[in-house]
PDB file of C-alpha atoms and ligand atoms in Angstrom:
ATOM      1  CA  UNK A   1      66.214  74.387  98.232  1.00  0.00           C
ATOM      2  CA  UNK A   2      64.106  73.542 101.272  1.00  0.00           C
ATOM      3  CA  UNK A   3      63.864  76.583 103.760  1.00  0.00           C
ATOM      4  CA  UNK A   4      62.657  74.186 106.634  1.00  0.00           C
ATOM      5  CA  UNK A   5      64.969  73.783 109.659  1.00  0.00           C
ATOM      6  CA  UNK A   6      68.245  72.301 109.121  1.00  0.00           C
ATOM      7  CA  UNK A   7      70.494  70.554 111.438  1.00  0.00           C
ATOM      8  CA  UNK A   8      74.154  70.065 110.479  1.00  0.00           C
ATOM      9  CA  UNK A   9      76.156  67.580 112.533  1.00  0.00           C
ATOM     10  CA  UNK A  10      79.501  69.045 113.273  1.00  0.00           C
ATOM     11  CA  UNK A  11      82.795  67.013 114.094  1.00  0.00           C
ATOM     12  CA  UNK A  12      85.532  67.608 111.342  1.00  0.00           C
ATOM     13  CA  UNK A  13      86.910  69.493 109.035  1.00  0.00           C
ATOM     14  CA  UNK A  14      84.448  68.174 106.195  1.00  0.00           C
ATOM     15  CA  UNK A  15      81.810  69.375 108.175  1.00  0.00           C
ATOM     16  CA  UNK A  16      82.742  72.705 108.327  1.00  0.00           C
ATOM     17  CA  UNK A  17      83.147  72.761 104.855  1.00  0.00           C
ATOM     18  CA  UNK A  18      79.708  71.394 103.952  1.00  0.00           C
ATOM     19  CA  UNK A  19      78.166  73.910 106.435  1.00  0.00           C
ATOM     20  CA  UNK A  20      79.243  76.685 105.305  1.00  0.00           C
ATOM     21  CA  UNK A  21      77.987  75.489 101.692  1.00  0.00           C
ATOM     22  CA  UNK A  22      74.628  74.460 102.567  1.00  0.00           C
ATOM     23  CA  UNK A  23      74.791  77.893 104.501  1.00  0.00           C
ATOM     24  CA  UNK A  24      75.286  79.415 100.847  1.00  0.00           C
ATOM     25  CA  UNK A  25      72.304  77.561  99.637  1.00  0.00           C
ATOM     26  CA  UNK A  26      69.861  78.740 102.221  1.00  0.00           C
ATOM     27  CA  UNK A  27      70.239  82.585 102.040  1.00  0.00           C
ATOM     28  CA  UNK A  28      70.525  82.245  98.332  1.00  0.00           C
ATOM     29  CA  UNK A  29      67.187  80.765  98.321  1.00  0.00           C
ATOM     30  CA  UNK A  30      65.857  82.948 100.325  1.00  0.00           C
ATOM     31  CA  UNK A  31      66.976  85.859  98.288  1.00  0.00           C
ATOM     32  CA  UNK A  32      70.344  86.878  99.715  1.00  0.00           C
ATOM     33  CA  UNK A  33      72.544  88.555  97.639  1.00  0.00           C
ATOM     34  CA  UNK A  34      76.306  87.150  96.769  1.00  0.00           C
ATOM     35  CA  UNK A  35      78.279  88.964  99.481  1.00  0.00           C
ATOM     36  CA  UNK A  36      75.522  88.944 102.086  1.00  0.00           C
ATOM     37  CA  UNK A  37      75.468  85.210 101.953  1.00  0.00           C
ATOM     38  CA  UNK A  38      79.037  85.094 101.936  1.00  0.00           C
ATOM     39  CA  UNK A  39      79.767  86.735 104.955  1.00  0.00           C
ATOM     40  CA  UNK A  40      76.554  84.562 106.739  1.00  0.00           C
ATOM     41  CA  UNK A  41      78.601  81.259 105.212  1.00  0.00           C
ATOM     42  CA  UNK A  42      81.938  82.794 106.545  1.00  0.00           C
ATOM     43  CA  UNK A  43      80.202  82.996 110.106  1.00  0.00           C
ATOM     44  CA  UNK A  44      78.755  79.220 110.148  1.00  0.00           C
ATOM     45  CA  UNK A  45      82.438  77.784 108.966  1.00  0.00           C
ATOM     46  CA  UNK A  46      83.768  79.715 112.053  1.00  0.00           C
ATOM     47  CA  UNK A  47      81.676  78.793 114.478  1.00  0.00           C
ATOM     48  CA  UNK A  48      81.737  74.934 113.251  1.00  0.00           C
ATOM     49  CA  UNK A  49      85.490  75.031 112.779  1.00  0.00           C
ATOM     50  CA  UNK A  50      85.323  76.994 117.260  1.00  0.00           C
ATOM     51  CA  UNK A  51      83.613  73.397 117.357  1.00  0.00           C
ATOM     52  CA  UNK A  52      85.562  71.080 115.704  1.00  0.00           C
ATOM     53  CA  UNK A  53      88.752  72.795 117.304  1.00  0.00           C
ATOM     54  CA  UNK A  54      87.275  73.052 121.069  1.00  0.00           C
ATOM     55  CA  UNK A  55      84.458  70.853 121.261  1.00  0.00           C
ATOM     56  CA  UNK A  56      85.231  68.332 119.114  1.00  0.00           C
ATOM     57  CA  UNK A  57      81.545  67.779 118.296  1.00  0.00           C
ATOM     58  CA  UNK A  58      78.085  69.797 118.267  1.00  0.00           C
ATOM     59  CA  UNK A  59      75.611  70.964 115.517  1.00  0.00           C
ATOM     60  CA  UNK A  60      74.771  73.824 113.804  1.00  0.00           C
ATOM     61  CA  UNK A  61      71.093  74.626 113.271  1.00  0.00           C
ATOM     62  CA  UNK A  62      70.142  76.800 110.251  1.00  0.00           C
ATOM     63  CA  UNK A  63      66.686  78.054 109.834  1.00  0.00           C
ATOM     64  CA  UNK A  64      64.851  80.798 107.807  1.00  0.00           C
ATOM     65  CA  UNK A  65      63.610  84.048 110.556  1.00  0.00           C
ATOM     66  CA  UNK A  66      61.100  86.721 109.843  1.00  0.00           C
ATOM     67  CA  UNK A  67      60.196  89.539 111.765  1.00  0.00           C
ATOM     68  CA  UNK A  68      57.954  92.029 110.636  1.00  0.00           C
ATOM     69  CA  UNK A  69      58.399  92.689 106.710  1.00  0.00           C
ATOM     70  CA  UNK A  70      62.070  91.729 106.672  1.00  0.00           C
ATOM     71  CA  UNK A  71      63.390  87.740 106.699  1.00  0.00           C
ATOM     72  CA  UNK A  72      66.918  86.720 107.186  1.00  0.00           C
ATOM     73  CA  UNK A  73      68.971  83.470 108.175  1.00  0.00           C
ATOM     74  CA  UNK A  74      69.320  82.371 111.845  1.00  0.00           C
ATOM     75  CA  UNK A  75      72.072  80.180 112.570  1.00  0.00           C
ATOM     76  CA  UNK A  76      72.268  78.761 116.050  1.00  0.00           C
ATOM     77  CA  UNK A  77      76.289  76.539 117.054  1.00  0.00           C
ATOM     78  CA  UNK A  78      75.827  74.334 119.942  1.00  0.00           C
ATOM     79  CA  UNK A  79      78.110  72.172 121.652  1.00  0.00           C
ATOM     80  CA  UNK A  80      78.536  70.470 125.142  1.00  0.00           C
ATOM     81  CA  UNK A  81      82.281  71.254 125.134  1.00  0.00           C
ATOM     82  CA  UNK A  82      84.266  73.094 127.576  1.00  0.00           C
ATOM     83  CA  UNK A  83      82.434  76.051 127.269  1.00  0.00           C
ATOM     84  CA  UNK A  84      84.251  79.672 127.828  1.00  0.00           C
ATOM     85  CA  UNK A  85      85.640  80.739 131.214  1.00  0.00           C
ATOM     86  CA  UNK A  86      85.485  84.656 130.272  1.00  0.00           C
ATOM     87  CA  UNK A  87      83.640  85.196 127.499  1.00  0.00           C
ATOM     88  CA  UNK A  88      84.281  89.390 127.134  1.00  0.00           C
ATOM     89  CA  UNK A  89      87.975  87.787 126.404  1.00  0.00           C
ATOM     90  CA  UNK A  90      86.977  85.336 123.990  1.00  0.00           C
ATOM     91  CA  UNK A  91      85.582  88.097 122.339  1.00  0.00           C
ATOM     92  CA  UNK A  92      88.268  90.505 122.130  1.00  0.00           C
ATOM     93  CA  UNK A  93      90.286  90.660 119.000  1.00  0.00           C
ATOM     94  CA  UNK A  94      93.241  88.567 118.299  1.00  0.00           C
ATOM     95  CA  UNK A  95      92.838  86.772 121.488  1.00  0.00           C
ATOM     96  CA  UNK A  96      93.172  82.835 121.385  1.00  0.00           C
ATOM     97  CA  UNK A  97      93.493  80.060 123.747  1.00  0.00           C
ATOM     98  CA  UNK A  98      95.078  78.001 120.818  1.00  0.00           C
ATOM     99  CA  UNK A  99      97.421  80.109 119.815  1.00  0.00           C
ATOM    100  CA  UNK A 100      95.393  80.874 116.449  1.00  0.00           C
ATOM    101  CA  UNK A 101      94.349  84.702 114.919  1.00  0.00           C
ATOM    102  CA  UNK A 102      91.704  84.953 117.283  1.00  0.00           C
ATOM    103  CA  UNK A 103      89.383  86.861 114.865  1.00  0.00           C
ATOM    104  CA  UNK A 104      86.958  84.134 114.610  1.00  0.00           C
ATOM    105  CA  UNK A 105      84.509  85.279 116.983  1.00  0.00           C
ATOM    106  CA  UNK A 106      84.885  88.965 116.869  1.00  0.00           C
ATOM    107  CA  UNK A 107      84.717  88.913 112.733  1.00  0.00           C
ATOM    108  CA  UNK A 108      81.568  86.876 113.161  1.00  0.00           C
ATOM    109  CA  UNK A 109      79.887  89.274 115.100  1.00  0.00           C
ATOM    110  CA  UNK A 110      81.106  92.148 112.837  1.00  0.00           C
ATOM    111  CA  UNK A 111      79.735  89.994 110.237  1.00  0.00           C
ATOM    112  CA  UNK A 112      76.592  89.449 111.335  1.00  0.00           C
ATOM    113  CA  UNK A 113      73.384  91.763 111.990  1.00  0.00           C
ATOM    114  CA  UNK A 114      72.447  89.832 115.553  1.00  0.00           C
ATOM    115  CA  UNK A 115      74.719  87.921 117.817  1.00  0.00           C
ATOM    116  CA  UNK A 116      74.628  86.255 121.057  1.00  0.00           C
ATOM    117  CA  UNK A 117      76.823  83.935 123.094  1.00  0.00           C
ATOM    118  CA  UNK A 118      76.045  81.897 125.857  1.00  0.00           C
ATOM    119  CA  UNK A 119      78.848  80.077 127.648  1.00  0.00           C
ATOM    120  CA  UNK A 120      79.433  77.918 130.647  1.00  0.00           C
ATOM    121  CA  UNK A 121      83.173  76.348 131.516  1.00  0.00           C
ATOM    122  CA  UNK A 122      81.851  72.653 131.969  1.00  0.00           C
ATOM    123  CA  UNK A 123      78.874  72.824 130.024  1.00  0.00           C
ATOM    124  CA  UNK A 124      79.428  73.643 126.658  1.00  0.00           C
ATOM    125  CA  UNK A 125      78.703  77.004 124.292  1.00  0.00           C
ATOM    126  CA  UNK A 126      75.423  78.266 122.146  1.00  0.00           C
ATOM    127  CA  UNK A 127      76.342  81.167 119.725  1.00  0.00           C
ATOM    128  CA  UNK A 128      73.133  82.493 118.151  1.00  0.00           C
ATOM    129  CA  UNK A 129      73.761  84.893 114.617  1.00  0.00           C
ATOM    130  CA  UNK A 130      71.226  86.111 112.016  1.00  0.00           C
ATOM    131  CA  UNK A 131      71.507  87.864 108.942  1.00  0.00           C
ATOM    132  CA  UNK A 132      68.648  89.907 107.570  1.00  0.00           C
ATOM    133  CA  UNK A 133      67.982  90.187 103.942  1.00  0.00           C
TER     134      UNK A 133
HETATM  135  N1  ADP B 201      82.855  76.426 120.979  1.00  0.00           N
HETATM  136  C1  ADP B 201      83.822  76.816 121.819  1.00  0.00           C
HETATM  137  N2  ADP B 201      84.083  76.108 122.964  1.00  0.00           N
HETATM  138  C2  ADP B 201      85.052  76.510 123.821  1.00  0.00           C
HETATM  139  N3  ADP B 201      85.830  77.601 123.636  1.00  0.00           N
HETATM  140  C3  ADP B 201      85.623  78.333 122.527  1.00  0.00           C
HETATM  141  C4  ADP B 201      84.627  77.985 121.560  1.00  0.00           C
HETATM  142  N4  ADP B 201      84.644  78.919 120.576  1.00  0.00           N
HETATM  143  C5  ADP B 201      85.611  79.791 120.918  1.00  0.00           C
HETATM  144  N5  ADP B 201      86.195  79.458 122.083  1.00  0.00           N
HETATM  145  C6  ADP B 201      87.246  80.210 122.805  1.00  0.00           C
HETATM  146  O1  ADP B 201      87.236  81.553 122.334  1.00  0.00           O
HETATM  147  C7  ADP B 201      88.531  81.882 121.816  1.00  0.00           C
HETATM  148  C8  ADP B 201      88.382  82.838 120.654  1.00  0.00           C
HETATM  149  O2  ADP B 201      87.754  82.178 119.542  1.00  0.00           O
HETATM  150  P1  ADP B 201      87.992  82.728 118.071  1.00  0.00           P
HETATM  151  O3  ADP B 201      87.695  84.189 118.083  1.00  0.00           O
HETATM  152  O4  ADP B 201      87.220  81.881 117.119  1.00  0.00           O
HETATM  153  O5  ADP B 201      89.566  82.573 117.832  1.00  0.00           O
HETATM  154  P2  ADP B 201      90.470  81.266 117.592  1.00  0.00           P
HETATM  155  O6  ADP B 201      89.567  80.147 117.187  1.00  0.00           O
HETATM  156  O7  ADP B 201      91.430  81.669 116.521  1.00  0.00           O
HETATM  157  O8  ADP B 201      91.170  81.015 118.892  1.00  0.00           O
HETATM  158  C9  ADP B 201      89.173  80.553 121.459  1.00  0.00           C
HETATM  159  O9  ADP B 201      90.578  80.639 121.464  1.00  0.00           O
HETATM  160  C10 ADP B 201      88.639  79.641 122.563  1.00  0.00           C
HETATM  161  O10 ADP B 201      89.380  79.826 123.760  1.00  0.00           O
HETATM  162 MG1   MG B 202      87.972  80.343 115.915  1.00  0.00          MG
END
């Protein structure tokens, strides 16, 4: 599979799907064991489903990272959406503004070796996770 930069279009439920597969791909080709890439592919269906469900649309960029010896996956959710009005909330377990489990965000950072979240009510949300190998 080509490791170049890849840009997933996100508005339905078939998107999330394919996201999280072609998330699957890329850290098996670049070496990724089965559960590691799991858990990376659990994190990209979350955050594209978080888009799908509050944003209706956005992307999800996927791209190979290397620092020093080590190389991982980078996957970077964006969406112009309403954005997040308290973001420490958002994060909190089992909270949800949809009445859902509310474990999305909080399992993806448990998931995940890096994450960051940027949010602004108005102008959308950028969630930024990588994986190391
Ligand atoms: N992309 C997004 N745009 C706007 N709000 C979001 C987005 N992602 C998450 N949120 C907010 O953060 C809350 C927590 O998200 P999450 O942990 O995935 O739980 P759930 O999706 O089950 O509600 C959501 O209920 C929603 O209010
Ligand atoms: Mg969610």
């Amino acid at each position: 599979m080509d490791l170049s930069e890849t840009r997933l279009s996100i508005q339905d439920e078939s998107d999330v799907a394919r996201a999280a597969l072609q998330t699957g791909n890329f850290c098996e080709a670049l070496g990724f064991d089965e559960i590691r890439s799991q858990m990376a592919s659990t994190a990209v269906s979350e955050l594209a489903r978080n888009i799908v469900k509050y944003a209706m649309r956005g992307e999800v960029i996927l791209r190979a990272v290397f620092r020093g010896a080590s190389k991982g996956v980078e996957a970077v959710s964006i969406d112009h959406g309403p954005g997040i009005e308290d973001v420490e909330q958002a994060m909190e377990d089992h909270f949800s503004s949809s009445g859902t489990l509310g474990l999305g965000l909080p399992g993806i950072r448990r998931m995940m070796d890096e994450f960051e979240i940027e949010s602004e009510p108005g102008r959308g949300t950028r969630v930024t996770v990588r994986k190391w190998l």
